[in-house]
mmCIF file of C-alpha atoms in Angstrom:
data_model
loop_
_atom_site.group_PDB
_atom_site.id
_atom_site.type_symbol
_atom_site.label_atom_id
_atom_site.label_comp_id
_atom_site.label_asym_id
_atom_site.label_seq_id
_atom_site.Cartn_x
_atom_site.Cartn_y
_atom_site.Cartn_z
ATOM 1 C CA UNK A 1 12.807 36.474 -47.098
ATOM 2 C CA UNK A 2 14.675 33.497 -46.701
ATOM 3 C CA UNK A 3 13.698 30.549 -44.135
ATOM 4 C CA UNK A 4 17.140 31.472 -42.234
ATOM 5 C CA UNK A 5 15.953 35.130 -42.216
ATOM 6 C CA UNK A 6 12.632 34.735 -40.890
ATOM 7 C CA UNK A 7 11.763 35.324 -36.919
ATOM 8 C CA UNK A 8 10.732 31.786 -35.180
ATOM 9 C CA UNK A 9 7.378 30.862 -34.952
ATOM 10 C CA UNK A 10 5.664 31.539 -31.357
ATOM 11 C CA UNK A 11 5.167 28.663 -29.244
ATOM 12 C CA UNK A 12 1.856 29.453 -28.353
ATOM 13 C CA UNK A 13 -0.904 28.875 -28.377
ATOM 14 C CA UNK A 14 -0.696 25.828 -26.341
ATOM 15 C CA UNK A 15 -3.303 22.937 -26.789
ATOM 16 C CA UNK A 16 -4.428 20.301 -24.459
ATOM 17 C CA UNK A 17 -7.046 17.922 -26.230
ATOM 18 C CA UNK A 18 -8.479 15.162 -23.639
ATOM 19 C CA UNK A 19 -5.277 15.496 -21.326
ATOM 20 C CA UNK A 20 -5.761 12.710 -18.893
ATOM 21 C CA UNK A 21 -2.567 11.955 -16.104
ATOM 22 C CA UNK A 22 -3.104 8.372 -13.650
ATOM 23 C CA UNK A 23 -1.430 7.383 -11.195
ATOM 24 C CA UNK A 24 -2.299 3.863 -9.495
ATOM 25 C CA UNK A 25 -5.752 3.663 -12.109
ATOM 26 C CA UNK A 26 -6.633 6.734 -10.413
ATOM 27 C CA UNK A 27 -6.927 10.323 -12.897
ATOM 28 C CA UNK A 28 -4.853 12.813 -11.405
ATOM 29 C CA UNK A 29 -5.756 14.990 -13.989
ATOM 30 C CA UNK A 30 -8.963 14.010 -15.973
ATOM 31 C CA UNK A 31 -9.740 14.540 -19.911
ATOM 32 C CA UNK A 32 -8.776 18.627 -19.850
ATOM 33 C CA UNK A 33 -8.967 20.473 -23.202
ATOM 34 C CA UNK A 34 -8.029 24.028 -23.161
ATOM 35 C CA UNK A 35 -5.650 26.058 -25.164
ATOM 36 C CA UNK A 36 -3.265 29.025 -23.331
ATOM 37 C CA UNK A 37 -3.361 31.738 -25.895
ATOM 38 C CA UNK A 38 -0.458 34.274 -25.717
ATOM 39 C CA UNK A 39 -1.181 37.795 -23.623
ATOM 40 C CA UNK A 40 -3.144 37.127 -21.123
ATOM 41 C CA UNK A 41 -2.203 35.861 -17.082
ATOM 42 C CA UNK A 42 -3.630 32.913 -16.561
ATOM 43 C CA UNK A 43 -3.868 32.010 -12.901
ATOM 44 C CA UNK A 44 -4.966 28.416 -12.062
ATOM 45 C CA UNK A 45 -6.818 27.648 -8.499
ATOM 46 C CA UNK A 46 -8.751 25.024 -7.130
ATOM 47 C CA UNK A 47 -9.105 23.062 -3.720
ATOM 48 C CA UNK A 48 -6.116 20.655 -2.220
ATOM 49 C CA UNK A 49 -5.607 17.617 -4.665
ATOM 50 C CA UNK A 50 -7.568 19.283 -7.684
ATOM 51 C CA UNK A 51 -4.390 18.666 -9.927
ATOM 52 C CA UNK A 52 -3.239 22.697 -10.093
ATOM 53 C CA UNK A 53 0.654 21.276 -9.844
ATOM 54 C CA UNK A 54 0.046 18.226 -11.975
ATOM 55 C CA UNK A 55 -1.377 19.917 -14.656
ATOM 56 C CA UNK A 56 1.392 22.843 -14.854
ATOM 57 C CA UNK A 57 3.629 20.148 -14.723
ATOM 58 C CA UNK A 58 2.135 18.266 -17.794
ATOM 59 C CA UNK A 59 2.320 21.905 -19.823
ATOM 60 C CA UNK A 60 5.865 22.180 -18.907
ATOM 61 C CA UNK A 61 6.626 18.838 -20.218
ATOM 62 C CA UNK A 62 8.392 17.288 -17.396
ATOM 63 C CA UNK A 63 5.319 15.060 -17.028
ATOM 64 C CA UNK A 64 3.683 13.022 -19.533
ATOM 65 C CA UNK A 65 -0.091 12.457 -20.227
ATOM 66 C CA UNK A 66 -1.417 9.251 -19.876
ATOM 67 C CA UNK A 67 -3.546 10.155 -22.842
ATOM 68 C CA UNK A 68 -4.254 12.885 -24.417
ATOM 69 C CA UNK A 69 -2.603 15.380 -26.148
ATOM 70 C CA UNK A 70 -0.186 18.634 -25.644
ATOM 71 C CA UNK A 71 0.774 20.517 -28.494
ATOM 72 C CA UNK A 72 2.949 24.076 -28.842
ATOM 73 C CA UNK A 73 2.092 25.769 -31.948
ATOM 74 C CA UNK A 74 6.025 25.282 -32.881
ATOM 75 C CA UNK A 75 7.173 22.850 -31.212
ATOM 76 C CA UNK A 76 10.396 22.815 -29.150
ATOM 77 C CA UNK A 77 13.208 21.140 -30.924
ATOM 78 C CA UNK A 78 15.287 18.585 -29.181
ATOM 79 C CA UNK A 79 18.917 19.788 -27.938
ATOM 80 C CA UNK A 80 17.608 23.372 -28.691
ATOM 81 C CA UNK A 81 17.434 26.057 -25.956
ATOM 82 C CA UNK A 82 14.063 25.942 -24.672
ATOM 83 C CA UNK A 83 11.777 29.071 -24.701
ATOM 84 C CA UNK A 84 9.676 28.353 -21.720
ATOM 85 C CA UNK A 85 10.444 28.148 -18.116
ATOM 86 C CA UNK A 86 9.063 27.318 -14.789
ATOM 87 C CA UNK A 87 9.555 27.960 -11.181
ATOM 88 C CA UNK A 88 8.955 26.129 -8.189
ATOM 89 C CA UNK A 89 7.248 27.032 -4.801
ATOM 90 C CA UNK A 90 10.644 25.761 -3.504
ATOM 91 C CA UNK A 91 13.528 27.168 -5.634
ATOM 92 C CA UNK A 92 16.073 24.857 -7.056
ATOM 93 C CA UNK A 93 19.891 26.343 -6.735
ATOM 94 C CA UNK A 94 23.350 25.024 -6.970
ATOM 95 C CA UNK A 95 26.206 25.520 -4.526
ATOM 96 C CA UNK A 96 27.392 28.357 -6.280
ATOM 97 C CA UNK A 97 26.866 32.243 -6.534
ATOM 98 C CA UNK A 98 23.286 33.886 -7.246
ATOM 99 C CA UNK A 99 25.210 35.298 -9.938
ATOM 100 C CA UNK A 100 27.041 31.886 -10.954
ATOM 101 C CA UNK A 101 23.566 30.139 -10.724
ATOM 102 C CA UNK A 102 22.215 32.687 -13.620
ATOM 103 C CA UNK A 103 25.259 32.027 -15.863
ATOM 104 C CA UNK A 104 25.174 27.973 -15.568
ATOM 105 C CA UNK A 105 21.566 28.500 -16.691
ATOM 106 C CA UNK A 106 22.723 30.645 -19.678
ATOM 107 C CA UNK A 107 25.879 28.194 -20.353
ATOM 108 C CA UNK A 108 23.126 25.203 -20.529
ATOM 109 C CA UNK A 109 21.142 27.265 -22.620
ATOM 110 C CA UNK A 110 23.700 27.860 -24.821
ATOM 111 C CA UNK A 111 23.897 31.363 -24.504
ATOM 112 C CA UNK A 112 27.607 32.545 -26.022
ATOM 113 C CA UNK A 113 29.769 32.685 -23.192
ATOM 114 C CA UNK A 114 30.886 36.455 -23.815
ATOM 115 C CA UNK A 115 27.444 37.244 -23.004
ATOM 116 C CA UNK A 116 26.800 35.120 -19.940
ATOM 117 C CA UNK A 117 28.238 37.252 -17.179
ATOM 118 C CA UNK A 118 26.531 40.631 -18.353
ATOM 119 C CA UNK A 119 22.988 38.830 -19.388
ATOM 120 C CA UNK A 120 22.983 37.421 -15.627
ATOM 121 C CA UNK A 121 23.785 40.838 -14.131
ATOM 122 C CA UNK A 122 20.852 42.598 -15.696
ATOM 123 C CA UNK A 123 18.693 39.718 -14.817
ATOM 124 C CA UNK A 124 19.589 40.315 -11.257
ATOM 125 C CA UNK A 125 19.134 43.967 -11.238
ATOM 126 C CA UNK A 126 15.540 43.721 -12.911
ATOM 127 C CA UNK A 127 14.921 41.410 -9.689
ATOM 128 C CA UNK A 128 16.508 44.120 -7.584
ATOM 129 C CA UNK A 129 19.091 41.551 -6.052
ATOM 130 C CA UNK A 130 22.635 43.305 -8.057
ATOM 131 C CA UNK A 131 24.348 43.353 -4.462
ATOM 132 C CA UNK A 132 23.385 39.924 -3.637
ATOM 133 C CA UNK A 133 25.209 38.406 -7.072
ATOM 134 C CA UNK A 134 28.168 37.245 -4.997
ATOM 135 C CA UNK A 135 26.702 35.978 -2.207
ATOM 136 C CA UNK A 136 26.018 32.203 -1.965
ATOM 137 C CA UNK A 137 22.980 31.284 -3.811
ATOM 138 C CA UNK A 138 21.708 28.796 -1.141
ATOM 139 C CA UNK A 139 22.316 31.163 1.986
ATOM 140 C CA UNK A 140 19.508 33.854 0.813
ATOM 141 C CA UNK A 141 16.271 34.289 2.620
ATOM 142 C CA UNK A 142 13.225 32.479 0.775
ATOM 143 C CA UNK A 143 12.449 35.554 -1.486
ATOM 144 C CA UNK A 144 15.809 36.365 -2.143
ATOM 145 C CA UNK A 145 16.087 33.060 -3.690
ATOM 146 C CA UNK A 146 13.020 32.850 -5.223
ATOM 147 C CA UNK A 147 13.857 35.983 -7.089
ATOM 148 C CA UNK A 148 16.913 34.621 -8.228
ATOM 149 C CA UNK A 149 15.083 31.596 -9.493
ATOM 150 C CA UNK A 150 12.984 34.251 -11.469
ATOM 151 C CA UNK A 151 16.068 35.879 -12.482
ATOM 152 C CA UNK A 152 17.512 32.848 -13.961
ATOM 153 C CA UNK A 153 14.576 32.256 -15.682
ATOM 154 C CA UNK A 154 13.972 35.870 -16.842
ATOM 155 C CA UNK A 155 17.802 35.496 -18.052
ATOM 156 C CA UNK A 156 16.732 33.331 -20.619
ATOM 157 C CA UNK A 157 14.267 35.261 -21.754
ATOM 158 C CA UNK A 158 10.962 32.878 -22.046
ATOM 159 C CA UNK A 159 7.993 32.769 -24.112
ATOM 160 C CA UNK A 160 6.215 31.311 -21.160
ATOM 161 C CA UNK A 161 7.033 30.714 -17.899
ATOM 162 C CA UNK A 162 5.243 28.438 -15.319
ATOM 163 C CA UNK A 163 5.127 29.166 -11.722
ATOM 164 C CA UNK A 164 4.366 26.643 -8.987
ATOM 165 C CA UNK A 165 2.970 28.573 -6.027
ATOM 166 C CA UNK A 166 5.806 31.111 -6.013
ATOM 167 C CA UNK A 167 4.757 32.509 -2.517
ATOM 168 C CA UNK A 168 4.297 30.012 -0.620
ATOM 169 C CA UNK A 169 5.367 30.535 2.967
ATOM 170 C CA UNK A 170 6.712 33.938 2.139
ATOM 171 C CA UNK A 171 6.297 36.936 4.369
ATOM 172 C CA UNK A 172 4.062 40.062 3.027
ATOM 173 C CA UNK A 173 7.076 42.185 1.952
ATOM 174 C CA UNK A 174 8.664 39.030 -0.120
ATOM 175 C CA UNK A 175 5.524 38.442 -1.843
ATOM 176 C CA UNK A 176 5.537 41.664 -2.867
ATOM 177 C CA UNK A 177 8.497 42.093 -4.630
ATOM 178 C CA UNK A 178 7.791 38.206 -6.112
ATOM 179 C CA UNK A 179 4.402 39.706 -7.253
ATOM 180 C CA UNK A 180 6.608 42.943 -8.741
ATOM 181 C CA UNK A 181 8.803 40.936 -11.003
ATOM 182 C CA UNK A 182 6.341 38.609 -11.887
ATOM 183 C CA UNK A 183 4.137 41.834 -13.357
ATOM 184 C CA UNK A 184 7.285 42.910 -14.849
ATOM 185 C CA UNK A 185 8.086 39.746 -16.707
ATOM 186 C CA UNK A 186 4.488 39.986 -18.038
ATOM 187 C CA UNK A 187 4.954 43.748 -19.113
ATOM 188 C CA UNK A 188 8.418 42.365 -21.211
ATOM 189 C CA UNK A 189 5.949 40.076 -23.311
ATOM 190 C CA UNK A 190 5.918 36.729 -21.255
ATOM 191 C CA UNK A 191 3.279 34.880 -21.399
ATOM 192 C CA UNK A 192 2.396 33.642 -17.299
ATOM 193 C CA UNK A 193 0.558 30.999 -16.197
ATOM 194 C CA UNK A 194 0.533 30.557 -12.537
ATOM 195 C CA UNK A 195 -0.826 28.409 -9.785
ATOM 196 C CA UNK A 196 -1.407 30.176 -6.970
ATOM 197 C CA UNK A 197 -3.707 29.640 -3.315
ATOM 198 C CA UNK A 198 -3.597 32.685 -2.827
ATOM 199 C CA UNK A 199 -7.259 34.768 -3.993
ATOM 200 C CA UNK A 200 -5.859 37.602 -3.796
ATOM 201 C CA UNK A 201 -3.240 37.183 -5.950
ATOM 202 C CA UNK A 202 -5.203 35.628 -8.257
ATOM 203 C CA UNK A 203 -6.921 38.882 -8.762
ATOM 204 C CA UNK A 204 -3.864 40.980 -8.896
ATOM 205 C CA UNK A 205 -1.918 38.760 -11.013
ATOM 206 C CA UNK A 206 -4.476 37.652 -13.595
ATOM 207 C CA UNK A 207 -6.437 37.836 -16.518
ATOM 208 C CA UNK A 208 -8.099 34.447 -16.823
ATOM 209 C CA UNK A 209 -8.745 32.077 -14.491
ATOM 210 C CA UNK A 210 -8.788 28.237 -14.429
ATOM 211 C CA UNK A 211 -10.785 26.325 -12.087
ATOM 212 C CA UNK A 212 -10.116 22.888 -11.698
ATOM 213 C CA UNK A 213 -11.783 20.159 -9.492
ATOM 214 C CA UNK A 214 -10.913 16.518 -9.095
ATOM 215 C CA UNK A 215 -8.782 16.596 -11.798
ATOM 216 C CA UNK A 216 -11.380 18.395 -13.844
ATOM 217 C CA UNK A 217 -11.483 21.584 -15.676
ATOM 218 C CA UNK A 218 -14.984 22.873 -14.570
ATOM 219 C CA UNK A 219 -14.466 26.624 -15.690
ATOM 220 C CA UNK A 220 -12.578 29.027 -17.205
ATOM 221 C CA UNK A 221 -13.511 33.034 -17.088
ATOM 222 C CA UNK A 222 -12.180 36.109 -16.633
ATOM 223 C CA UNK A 223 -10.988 37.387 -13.454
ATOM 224 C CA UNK A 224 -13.793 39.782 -12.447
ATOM 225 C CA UNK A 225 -16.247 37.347 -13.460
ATOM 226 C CA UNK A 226 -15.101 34.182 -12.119
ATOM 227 C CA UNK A 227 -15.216 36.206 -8.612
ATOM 228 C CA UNK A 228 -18.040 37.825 -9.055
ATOM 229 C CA UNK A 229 -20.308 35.327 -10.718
ATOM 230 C CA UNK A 230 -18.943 31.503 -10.631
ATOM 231 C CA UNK A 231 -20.624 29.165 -13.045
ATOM 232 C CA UNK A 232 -20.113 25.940 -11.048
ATOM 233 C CA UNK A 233 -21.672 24.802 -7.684
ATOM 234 C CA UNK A 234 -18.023 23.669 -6.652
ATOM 235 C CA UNK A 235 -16.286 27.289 -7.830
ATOM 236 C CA UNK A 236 -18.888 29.011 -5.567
ATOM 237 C CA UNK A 237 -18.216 26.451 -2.428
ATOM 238 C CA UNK A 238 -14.620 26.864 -3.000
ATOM 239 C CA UNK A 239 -14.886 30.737 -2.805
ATOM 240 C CA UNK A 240 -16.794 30.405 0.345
ATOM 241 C CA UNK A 241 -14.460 28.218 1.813
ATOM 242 C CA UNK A 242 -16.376 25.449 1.801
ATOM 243 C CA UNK A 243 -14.030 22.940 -0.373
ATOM 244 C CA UNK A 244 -10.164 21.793 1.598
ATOM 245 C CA UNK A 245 -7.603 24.257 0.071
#
């Protein structure tokens, strides 16, 4: 098989080694080494100021480390489409359609222009928004536009995708259906690593969790474990409610 033939390499795993991020002399994020293997939902919590949205942030790559290092198993090429995505607890959308928002996405990305129009349809219906695709992007409730920031990310279709508290200050019934597509995305292959406040979610949306403090990966463990048994003094306080969210 050719080199032309063969299937790209997968981005993950991703490795931090000694990530450190300051800001002022002080370390926002401070000397984290973990690696995000493909598969598993990784869900990261911790109290108010711990670094959660710092350190999804530094994965992404729209922050850099101070020192340290972050390191895709194939690294994204520049001027290439990229394969992973994030979303934010506050969705970022043009003055254009839901639909047109998908398609600009698609046109950066790009995606051939003879496919744009149908790839964005199906990415709204697997968000169940195909009767919202005309409608002004930026008039939609909060879930309706956070699913179609899901949708334009799903669009694309991601190795990994990032999410920044995606329900934040969303009713029960938008959280839901956030929380549907979210488990759907994972069931098409992408890998999810999410920051949430939310406990429960945490246990319906993950695998693994990540437990940082100060800036300061203190554990990692599975789900049932991590709530059941949690290794650190400062992972059982902030169960109990005893650390600021």
């Amino acid at each position: 098989m050719t080199s032309a033939m063969r299937a790209p390499r997968s981005l993950l795993p991703l490795r931090l080694e000694d990530v450190v991020f300051a800001v002022g002399g002080r370390r926002v994020i401070d000397a984290v080494s973990v690696t995000l293997e493909a598969g598993s939902r990784t869900v990261i919590v911790g109290p108010n100021g711990a670094g959660k949205s710092v350190l999804l942030r530094l994965c992404h790559g729209l922050l850099q480390p101070t020192s340290g290092t972050i390191a895709w198993n194939a690294p994204e090429l520049p001027g290439a489409p990229r394969r992973q995505a994030m979303v934010f607890q506050r969705p970022v959308l043009l003055r254009r359609s839901a639909l047109a928002n998908i398609a600009y996405a698609l046109a950066v990305a790009r995606a051939p222009a003879s496919q744009r129009k149908t790839r964005a349809r199906e990415a709204l219906h697997k968000v169940g928004l195909d009767a919202l695709g005309a409608h002004p992007a930026r008039v939609l409730s909060g879930g309706e536009q956070q699913r179609v920031a899901l949708a334009r990310a799903w669009a694309l279709n991601p190795e990994v995708l990032f999410l920044d508290e995606p329900t934040a200050n969303l009713d029960p019934g938008a959280t839901h259906e956030i929380e549907r597509v979210v488990g759907a995305m994972h069931a098409a292959g992408t890998k999810i690593v999410m920051v949430t406040h939310n406990l429960g979610q945490a246990r319906r949306l993950g695998d693994e969790i990540l437990f940082l403090h100060q800036g300061c990966l203190l554990e990692r463990a599975s789900v049932d474990r991590f709530f059941r048994q949690p290794a650190s003094a400062e992972a059982a306080q902030f169960l109990e409610g005893e650390l600021p969210w």
